[in-house]
Coordinates of C-alpha atoms in Angstrom, one line a residue:
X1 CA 30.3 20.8 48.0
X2 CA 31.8 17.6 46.2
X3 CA 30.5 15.4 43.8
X4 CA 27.9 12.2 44.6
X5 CA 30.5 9.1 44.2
X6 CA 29.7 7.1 41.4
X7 CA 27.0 4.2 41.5
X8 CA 28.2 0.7 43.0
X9 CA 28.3 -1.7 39.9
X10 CA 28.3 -4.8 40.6
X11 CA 32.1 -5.0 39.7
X12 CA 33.2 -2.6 42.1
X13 CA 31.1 -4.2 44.7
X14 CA 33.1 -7.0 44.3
X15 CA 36.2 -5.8 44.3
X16 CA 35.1 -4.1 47.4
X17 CA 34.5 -6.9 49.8
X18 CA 37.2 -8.7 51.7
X19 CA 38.2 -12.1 51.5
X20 CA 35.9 -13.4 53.9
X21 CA 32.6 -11.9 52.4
X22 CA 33.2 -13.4 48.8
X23 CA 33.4 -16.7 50.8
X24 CA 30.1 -16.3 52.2
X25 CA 28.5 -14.7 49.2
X26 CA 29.7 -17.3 46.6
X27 CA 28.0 -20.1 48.3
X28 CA 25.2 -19.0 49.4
X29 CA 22.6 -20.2 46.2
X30 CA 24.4 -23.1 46.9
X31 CA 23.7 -23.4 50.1
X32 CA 19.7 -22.6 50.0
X33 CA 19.3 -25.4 46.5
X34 CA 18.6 -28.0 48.9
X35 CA 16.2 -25.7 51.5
X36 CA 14.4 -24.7 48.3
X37 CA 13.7 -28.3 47.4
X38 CA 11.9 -29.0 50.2
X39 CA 10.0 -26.0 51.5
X40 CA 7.0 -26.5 49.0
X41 CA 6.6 -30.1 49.9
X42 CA 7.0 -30.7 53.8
X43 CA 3.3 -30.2 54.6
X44 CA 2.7 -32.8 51.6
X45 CA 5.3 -34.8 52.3
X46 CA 4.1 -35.2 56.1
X47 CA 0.4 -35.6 55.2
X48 CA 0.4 -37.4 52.0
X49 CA 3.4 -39.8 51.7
X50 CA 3.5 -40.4 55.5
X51 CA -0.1 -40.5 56.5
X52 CA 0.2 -37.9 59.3
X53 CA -2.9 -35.4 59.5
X54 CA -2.7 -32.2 58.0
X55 CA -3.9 -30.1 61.0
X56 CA -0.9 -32.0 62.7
X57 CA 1.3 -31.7 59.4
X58 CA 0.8 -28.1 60.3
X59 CA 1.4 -27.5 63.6
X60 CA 4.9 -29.4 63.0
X61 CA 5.3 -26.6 60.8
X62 CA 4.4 -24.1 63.3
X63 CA 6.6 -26.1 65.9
X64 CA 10.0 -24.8 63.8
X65 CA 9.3 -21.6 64.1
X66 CA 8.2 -21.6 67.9
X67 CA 11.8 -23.5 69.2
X68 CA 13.3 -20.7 66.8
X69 CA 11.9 -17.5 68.9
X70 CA 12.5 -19.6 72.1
X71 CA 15.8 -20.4 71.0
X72 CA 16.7 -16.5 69.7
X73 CA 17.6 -15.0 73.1
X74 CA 19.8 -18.1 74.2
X75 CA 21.3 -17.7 71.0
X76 CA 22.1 -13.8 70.9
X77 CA 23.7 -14.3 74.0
X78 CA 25.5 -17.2 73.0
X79 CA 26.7 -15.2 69.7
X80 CA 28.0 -12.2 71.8
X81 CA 29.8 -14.2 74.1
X82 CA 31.1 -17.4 71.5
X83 CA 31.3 -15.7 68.5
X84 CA 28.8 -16.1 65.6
X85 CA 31.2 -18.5 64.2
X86 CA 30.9 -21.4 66.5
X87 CA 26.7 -20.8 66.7
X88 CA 26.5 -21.1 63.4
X89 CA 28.3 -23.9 63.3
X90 CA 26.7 -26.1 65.6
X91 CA 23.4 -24.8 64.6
X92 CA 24.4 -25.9 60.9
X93 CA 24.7 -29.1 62.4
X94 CA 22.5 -29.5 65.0
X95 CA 19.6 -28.8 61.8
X96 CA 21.3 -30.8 59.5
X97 CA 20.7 -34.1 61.6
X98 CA 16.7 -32.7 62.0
X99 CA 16.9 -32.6 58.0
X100 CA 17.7 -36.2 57.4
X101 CA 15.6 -37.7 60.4
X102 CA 12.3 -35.8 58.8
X103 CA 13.6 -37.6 55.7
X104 CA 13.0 -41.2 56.9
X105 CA 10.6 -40.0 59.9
X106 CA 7.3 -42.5 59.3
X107 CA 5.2 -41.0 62.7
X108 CA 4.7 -38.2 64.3
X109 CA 6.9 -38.5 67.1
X110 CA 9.9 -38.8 64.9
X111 CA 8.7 -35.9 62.7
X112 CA 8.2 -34.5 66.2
X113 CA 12.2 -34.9 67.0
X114 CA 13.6 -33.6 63.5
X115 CA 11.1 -30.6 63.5
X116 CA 12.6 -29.7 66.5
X117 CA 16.5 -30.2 65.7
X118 CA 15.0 -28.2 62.4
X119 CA 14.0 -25.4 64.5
X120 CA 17.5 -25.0 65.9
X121 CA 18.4 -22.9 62.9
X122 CA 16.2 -20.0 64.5
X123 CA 19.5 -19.0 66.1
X124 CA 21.3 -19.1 62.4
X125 CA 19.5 -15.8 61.2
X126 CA 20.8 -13.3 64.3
X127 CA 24.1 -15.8 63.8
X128 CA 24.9 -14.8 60.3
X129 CA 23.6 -11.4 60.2
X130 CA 26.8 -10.7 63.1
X131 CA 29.3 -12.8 61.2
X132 CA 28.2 -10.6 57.7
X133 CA 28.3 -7.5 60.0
X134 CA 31.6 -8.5 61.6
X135 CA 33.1 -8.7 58.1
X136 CA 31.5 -6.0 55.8
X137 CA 31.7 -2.7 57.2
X138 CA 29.7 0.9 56.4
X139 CA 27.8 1.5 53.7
X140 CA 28.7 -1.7 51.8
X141 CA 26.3 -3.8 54.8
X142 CA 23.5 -2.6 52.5
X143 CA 24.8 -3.5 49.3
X144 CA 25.6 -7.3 50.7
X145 CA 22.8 -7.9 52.9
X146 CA 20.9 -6.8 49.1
X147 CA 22.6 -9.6 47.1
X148 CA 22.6 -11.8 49.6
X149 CA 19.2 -11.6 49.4
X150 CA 18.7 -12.1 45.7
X151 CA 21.2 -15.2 46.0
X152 CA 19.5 -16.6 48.8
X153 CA 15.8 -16.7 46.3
X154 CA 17.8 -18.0 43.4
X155 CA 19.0 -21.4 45.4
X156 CA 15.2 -21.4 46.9
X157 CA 13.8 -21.2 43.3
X158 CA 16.2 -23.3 41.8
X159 CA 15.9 -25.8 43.8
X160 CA 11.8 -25.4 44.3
X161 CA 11.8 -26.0 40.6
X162 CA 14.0 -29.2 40.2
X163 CA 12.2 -30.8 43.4
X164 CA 8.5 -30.0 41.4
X165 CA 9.7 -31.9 38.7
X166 CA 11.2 -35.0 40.6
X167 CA 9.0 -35.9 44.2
X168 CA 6.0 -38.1 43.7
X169 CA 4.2 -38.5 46.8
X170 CA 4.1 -42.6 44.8
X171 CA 7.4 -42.9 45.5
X172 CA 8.7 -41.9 49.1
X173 CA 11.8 -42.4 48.2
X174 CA 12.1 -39.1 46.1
X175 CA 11.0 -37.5 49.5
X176 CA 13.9 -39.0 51.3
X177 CA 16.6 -37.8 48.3
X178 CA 15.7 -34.7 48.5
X179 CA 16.1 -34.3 52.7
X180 CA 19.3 -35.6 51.7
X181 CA 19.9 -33.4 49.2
X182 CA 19.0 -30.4 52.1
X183 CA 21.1 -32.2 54.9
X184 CA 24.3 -31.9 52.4
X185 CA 23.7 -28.8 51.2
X186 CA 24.6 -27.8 55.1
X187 CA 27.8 -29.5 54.6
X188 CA 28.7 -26.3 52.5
X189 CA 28.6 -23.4 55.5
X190 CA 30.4 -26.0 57.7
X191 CA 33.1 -26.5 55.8
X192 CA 33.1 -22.7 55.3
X193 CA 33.6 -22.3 58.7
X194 CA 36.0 -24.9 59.7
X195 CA 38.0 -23.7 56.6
X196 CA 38.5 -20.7 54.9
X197 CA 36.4 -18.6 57.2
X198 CA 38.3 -20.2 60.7
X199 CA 40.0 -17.3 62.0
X200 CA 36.2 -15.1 61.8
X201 CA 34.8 -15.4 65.4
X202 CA 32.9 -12.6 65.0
X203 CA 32.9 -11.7 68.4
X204 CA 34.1 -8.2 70.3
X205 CA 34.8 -7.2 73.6
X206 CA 33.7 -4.8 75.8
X207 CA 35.1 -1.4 74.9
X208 CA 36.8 0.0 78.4
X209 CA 35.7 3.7 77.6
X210 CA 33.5 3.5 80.7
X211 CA 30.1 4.1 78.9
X212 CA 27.0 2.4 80.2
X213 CA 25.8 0.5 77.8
X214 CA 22.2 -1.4 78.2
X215 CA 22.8 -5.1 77.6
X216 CA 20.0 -7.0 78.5
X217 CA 17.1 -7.8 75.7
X218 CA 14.5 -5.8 78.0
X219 CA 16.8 -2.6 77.8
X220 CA 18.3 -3.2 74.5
X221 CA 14.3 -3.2 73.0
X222 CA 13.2 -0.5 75.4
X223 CA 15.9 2.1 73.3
X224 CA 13.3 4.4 70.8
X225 CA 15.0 3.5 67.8
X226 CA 15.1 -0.1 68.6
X227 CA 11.4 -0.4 70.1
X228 CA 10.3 1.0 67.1
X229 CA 12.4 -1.2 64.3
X230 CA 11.0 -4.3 66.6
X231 CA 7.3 -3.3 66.1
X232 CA 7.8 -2.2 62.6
X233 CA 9.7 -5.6 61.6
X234 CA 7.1 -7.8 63.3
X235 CA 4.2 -6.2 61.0
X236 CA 6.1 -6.6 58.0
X237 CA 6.6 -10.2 58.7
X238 CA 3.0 -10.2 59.8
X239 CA 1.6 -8.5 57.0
X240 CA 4.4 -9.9 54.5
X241 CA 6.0 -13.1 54.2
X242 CA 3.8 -14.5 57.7
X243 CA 1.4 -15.3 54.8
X244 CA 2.9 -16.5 51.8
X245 CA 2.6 -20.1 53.2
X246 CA -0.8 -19.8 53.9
X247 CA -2.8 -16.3 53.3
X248 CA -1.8 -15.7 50.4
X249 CA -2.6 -19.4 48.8
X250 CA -5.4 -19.9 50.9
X251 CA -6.9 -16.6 49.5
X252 CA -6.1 -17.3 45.7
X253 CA -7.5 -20.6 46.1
X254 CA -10.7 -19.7 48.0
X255 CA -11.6 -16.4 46.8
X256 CA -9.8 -15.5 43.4
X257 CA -10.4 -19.0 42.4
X258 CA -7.0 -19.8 40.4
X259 CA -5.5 -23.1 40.1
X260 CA -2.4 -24.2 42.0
X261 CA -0.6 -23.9 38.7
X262 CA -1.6 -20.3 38.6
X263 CA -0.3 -20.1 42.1
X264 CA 3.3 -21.8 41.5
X265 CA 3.8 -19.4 38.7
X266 CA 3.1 -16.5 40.7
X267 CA 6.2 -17.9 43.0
X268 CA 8.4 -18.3 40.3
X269 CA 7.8 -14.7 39.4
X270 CA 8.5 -13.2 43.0
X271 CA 11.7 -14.9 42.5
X272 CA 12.5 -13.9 39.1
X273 CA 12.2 -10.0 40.3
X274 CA 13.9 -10.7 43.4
X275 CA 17.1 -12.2 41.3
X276 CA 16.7 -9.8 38.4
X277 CA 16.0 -6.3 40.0
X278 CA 17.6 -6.7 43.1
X279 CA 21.6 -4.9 42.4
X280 CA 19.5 -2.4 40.4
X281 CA 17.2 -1.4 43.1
X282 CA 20.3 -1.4 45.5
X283 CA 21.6 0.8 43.2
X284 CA 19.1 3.0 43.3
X285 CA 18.2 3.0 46.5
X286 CA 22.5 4.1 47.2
X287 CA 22.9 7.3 48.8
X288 CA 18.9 7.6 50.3
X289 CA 17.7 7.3 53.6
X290 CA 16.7 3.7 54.3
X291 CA 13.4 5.3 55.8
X292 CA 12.6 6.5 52.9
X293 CA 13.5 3.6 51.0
X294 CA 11.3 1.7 53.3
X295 CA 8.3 3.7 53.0
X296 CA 8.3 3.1 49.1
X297 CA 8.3 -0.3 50.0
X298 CA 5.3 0.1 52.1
X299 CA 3.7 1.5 48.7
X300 CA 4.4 -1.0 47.0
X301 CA 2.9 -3.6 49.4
X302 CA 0.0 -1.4 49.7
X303 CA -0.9 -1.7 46.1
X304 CA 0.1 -5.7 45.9
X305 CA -2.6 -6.6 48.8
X306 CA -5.3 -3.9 47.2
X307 CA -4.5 -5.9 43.6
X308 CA -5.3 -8.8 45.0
X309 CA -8.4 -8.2 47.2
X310 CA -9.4 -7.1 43.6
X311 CA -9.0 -10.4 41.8
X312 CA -12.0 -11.9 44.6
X313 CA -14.1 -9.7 42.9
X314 CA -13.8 -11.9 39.3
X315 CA -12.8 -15.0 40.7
X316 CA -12.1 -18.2 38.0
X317 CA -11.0 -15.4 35.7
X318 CA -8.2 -15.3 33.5
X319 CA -7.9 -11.7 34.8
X320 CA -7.7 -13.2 38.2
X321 CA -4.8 -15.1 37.5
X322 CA -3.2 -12.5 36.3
X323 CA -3.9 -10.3 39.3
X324 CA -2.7 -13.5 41.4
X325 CA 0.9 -13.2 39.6
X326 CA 0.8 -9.7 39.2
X327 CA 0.6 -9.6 42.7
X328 CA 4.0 -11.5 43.5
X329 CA 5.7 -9.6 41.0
X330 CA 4.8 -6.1 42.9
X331 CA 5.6 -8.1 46.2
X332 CA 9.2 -9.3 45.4
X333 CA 9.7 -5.9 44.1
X334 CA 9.1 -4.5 47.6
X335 CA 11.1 -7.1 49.4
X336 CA 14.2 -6.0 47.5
X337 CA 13.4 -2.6 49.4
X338 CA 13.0 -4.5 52.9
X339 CA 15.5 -7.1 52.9
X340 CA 18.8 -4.7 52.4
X341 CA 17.6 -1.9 54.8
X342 CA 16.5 -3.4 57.9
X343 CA 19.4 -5.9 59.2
X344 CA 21.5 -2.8 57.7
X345 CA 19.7 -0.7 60.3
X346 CA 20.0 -3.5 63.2
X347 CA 23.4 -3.8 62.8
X348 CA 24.2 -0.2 62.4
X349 CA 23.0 0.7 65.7
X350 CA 24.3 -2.0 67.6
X351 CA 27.4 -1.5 69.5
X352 CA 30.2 -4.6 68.1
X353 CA 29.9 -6.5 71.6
X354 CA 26.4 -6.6 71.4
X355 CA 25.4 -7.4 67.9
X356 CA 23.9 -10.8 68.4
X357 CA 21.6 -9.6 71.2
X358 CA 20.3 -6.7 68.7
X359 CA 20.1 -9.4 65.5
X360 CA 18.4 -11.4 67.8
X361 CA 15.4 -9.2 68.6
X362 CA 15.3 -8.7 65.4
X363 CA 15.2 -12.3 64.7
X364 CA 12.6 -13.1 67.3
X365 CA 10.5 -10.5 65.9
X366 CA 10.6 -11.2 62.6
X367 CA 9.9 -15.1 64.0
X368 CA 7.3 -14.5 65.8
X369 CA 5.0 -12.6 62.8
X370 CA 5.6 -15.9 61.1
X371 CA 3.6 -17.7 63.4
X372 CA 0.9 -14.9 63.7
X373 CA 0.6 -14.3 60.3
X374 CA -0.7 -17.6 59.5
X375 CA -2.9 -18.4 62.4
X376 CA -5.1 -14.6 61.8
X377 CA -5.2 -15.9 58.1
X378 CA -6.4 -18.9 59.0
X379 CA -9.2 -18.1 61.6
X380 CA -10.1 -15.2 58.9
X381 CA -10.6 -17.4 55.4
X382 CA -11.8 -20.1 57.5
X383 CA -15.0 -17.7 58.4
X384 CA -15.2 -16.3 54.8
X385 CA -13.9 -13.1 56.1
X386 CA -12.0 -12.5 52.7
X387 CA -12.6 -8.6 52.8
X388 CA -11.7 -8.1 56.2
X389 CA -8.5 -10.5 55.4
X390 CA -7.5 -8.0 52.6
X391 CA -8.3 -4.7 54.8
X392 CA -6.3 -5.9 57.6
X393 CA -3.1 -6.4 55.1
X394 CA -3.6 -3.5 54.2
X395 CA -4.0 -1.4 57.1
X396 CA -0.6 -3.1 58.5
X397 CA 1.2 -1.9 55.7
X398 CA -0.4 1.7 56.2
X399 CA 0.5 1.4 59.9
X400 CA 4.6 0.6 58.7
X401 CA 4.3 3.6 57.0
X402 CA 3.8 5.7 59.8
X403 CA 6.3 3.5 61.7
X404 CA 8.4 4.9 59.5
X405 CA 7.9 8.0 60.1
X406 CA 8.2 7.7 63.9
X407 CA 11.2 5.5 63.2
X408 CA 12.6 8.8 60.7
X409 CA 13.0 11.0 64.1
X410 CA 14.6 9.0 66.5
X411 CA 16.8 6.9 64.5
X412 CA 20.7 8.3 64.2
X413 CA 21.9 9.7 61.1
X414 CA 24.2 7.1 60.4
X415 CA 22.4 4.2 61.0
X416 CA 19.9 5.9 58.2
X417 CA 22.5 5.6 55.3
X418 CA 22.9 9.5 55.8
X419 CA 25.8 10.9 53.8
X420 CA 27.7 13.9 54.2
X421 CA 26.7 14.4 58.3
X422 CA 28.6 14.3 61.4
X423 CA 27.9 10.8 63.1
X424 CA 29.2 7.5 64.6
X425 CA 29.8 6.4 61.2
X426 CA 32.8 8.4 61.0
X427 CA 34.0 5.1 63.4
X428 CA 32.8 2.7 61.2
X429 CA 34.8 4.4 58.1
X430 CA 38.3 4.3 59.9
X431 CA 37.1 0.2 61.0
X432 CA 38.2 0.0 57.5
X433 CA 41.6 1.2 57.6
X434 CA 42.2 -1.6 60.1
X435 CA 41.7 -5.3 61.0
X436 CA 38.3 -5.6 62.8
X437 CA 38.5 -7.3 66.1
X438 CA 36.5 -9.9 65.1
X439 CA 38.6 -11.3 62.6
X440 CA 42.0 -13.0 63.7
X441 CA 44.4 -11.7 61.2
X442 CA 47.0 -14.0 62.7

C-alpha cells in the first residue's frame, strides 16, 4: 500500500494552480474591500442618513436576496448555455450600476431600483463557483474553494474596519464615497474577465456518449445525493449565516445584554479565525471524507449556539461578552469546515455541461435560508422567545448532522474526497493531463 502524499503547503498549492486560478485568487480581497465597507451600514445608511423607515430599510434588504433566488434558475441556465464568463460579467455590471444609484438614492423608490440591480449578483455565486470549477480540477477544488474563502472575509473585514472609522451618518457624503468605493471595486472582476481570463468561457457541451442525463432543476434536485446536499445546505444557511444579520445581534443585544462594541468585536474575531486558520484546517481536513469533515463542523456549531444561549443567563456581564465573542470565534472555526466542502461536493457531482444548473440549486438554497433565517429570528425575539430561539439553532444543527449521515450513503465516493477507490474521479485526474473544454487554449 503506498505512502499518504505529503500535506499541501501553501507553496505547493500555489504552484499547483493554473494560470487562470491565480488570476482569480489574487484579486479576490480586493475585490470584496469595497462590499465589506458597506455591508455593516446599508440598513443605517437607508434609515438614518436618508430618512427611510427601518421596517422598510429592511425589507429593501430582504428585496436583494428575493430577485437573487428568482434570478438563480434563469441564471444556471444562462451559465450552462453562455458560459459563466459572460454571466459574470454582466452581472458584475448590472450590480455595479445598483451600487452607485443606492449611493445617491434619497427615497425609497430609488433605493427600490438599486436594491434590485443589487440583487442581480444572486446569479454571481452559481456563476463563479462553475468558472472556479471549470479551471481547478480534482482534489485541488477543495483547497481553492478554502482560500478563497479566507480571502474573500479578509477584503469583508478590511474594508468593514476602514468604513467604521470613516461614515458619519452627519455627513452623507461619506455614505456616497464608500458606494463608490464598492461600485469600483467591481471594476476589478470585469477587467479580469475582459482581460486575462478572456479565453475562460467556462462552458461544456453535451458529451455524445448517449447517456440520459436529467437536466431540468426538478430532476437535477430529485437525484438522492442532490436532494439531500439541497436540504442540508438550506439549514446551514438557516441555522448559520441566515442570522448573523439579525439573530445573532438581536439576541446579544436583547438577552445577553452586551454593547454593540462587544458585538463588532465579536465580528472582527470570526474574521480573524477565518483568515488565520483557514489553509491549516484545509490542511487538515486533506485526505478525509468531506462528510465527515462536515459533521465536525456541525459540532462545532452545536457548541457555538449552546455557548451563547448561555450568556442570556448572566446578561450585562463581562462574562457575557466574552461568551458573545467566544461564540464567533467557535463559529468562523466551523465555517472554515463548510465553506471548502460543499461547493467542492456540488461541483463534484455535476456532469461539466450542467454545472451552473447544479451551483444554482445550490445557490438558491443557500439564498433562500437567508431570508428565513431572519424572519423566524425576528418573529421569535420579538415574542421574548429567546430559549426557544436558541433550541431551534440548535436542533438544526443536530438535524445537519444526521443529514450527514444520510448524505454519507448515497453520495459517490469521489465526490466525498475518497482516496485510493475506484470512481469517476479517475476522469477528473486525466482532465489534468489535458486542456479542459472550457478553456480556449487558442
Amino acid at each position: 500500500m503506498s505512502a499518504n502524499p505529503p500535506k499541501t503547503t501553501l507553496k505547493t498549492f500555489w504552484a499547483q494552480l493554473p494560470r487562470e486560478g491565480r488570476w482569480l485568487l489574487s484579486t479576490v480581497a480586493i475585490q470584496l474591500f469595497g462590499r465589506g465597507m458597506t455591508l455593516p451600514f446599508t440598513v443605517i445608511y437607508l434609515h438614518e442618513v436618508r430618512g427611510i423607515g427601518l421596517d422598510v430599510a429592511g425589507s429593501l434588504m430582504a428585496w436583494i436576496f428575493f430577485v437573487g433566488v428568482l434570478l438563480t434558475g434563469p441564471g444556471g441556465v444562462a451559465v450552462d448555455k453562455y458560459g459563466a464568463r459572460l454571466v459574470t460579467l454582466v452581472a458584475c455590471l448590472v450590480h455595479m450600476v445598483g451600487v452607485v444609484i443606492l449611493g445617491f438614492a434619497e427615497s425609497v423608490p430609488v433605493a427600490f431600483v438599486a436594491t434590485t440591480l443589487m440583487g442581480v449578483s444572486g446569479v454571481t455565486w452559481p456563476a463563479f463557483n462553475s468558472l472556479v470549477a471549470a479551471i481547478v480540477q480534482g482534489p485541488l477544488r477543495v483547497q481553492y474553494f478554502g482560500v478563497n474563502f479566507a480571502l474573500v472575509n479578509l477584503g469583508i473585514g478590511l474594508g468593514g474596519v476602514v468604513s467604521g472609522f470613516y461614515v458619519d451618518v452627519g455627513r452623507p457624503e461619506t455614505f456616497t464615497t464608500i458606494y463608490l468605493v464598492d461600485g469600483l471595486s467591481l471594476l476589478i472582476p470585469v477587467v479580469l474577465l475582459l482581460g486575462p481570463l478572456r479565453h475562460v468561457h467556462a462552458r461544456a457541451d453535451k458529451p455524445d456518449d448517449g447517456a440520459e442525463v436529467p437536466t431540468s432543476y426538478w430532476q437535477i434536485a430529485r437525484q438522492p445525493a442532490m436532494a439531500w446536499l439541497l436540504l442540508l445546505t438550506f439549514i446551514a444557511m438557516f441555522v448559520g449565516y441566515g442570522q448573523m444579520e439579525a439573530g445573532f445581534p438581536a439576541f446579544a443585544r436583547e438577552a445577553s445584554e452586551v454593547s454593540t462594541r462587544v458585538i463588532g468585536w465579536a465580528f472582527a474575531a470570526n474574521t480573524a479565525v477565518i483568515v488565520l486558520a483557514q489553509f491549516l484546517v484545509l490542511r487538515r481536513i486533506e485526505g478525509h471524507r468531506r462528510t465527515r469533515v462536515l459533521m465536525v463542523m456541525t459540532t462545532v456549531w452545536i457548541a457555538a449556539w449552546t455557548l451563547l444561549g448561555l450568556t442570556g443567563l448572566v446578561p450585562a456581564t463581562v462574562t457575557a461578552a466574552l461568551g458573545v465573542i467566544l461564540f464567533h470565534v467557535l463559529f468562523g472555526f466551523g465555517e472554515t469546515m463548510l465553506q471548502p466542502t460543499v461547493p467542492a461536493i456540488t461541483n463534484d457531482l455535476a456532469p461539466d455541461h450542467l454545472r451552473g444548473r447544479y451551483n444554482a440549486l445550490s445557490s438558491g438554497c443557500f439564498q433562500a435560508g437567508g431570508i428565513a433565517g431572519p424572519i423566524v429570528a425576528g418573529f421569535l425575539l420579538r415574542h421574548d422567545q429567546t430559549a426557544a430561539f436558541i433550541v431551534l439553532l440548535v436542533a438544526g444543527c443536530a438535524s445537519m448532522f444526521w443529514l450527514t449521515l444520510v448524505l454519507e450513503r448515497r453520495i459517490p465516493a469521489h465526490a466525498n474526497g475518497a482516496t485510493g477507490v475506484e470512481s469517476p474521479a479517475t476522469e477528473a485526474e486525466s482532465v489534468l493531463e489535458r486542456p479542459h473544454p472550457a478553456v480556449d487554449t487558442a
